Amino acid sequence: MFEFDQYLGFLAFLTILTIGFWLMIFLLTFVIPYWIGGSLIERLNEIKEERKAKREASH
């Protein structure tokens, strides 16, 4: 059915496909939400600091 070279190629293909699948799952469930959440928190802190600076400048 398969020769040894074809078998190794098929195993390499399955390995790369599996690694890509789990990498995509990891990125979608952990990395991207962490990145978006961190940038939102940082932006909210910047807005709070701007308001504080305006309040202190007006007094």
Short mmCIF file of C-alpha atoms in Angstrom, two decimals:
data_model
loop_
_atom_site.label_atom_id
_atom_site.label_comp_id
_atom_site.label_asym_id
_atom_site.label_seq_id
_atom_site.Cartn_x
_atom_site.Cartn_y
_atom_site.Cartn_z
CA MET A 1 0.00 0.00 0.00
CA PHE A 2 2.46 2.67 1.21
CA GLU A 3 6.17 2.65 0.68
CA PHE A 4 8.33 3.73 3.60
CA ASP A 5 9.03 7.23 2.18
CA GLN A 6 5.33 7.85 1.63
CA TYR A 7 4.61 6.64 5.16
CA LEU A 8 7.16 9.06 6.62
CA GLY A 9 5.73 11.90 4.54
CA PHE A 10 2.23 11.07 5.73
CA LEU A 11 3.39 11.01 9.36
CA ALA A 12 5.17 14.36 8.90
CA PHE A 13 1.99 15.82 7.37
CA LEU A 14 -0.14 14.58 10.27
CA THR A 15 2.36 15.91 12.80
CA ILE A 16 2.44 19.39 11.23
CA LEU A 17 -1.36 19.43 10.92
CA THR A 18 -1.79 18.46 14.58
CA ILE A 19 0.74 21.04 15.78
CA GLY A 20 -1.01 23.72 13.73
CA PHE A 21 -4.41 22.72 15.10
CA TRP A 22 -3.34 22.89 18.75
CA LEU A 23 -1.43 26.12 18.16
CA MET A 24 -4.58 27.70 16.71
CA ILE A 25 -6.65 26.47 19.68
CA PHE A 26 -4.05 27.89 22.10
CA LEU A 27 -3.94 31.25 20.33
CA LEU A 28 -7.71 31.61 20.14
CA THR A 29 -8.38 30.62 23.76
CA PHE A 30 -5.46 32.16 25.67
CA VAL A 31 -3.17 34.52 23.78
CA ILE A 32 -5.66 36.71 21.90
CA PRO A 33 -8.05 37.27 24.85
CA TYR A 34 -5.06 38.04 27.09
CA TRP A 35 -3.75 40.55 24.53
CA ILE A 36 -7.15 42.24 24.06
CA GLY A 37 -7.85 42.33 27.79
CA GLY A 38 -4.46 43.82 28.59
CA SER A 39 -4.80 46.52 25.95
CA LEU A 40 -8.28 47.44 27.21
CA ILE A 41 -7.07 47.73 30.81
CA GLU A 42 -4.12 49.84 29.69
CA ARG A 43 -6.38 52.13 27.64
CA LEU A 44 -8.79 52.58 30.56
CA ASN A 45 -5.88 53.51 32.83
CA GLU A 46 -4.69 56.06 30.25
CA ILE A 47 -8.18 57.62 30.09
CA LYS A 48 -8.30 57.78 33.91
CA GLU A 49 -4.89 59.48 34.00
CA GLU A 50 -5.98 62.01 31.35
CA ARG A 51 -9.09 62.89 33.37
CA LYS A 52 -7.00 63.22 36.53
CA ALA A 53 -4.51 65.50 34.75
CA LYS A 54 -7.35 67.69 33.39
CA ARG A 55 -8.92 67.93 36.85
CA GLU A 56 -5.63 68.96 38.44
CA ALA A 57 -4.92 71.48 35.67
CA SER A 58 -8.31 73.13 36.07
CA HIS A 59 -7.89 73.69 39.83
#
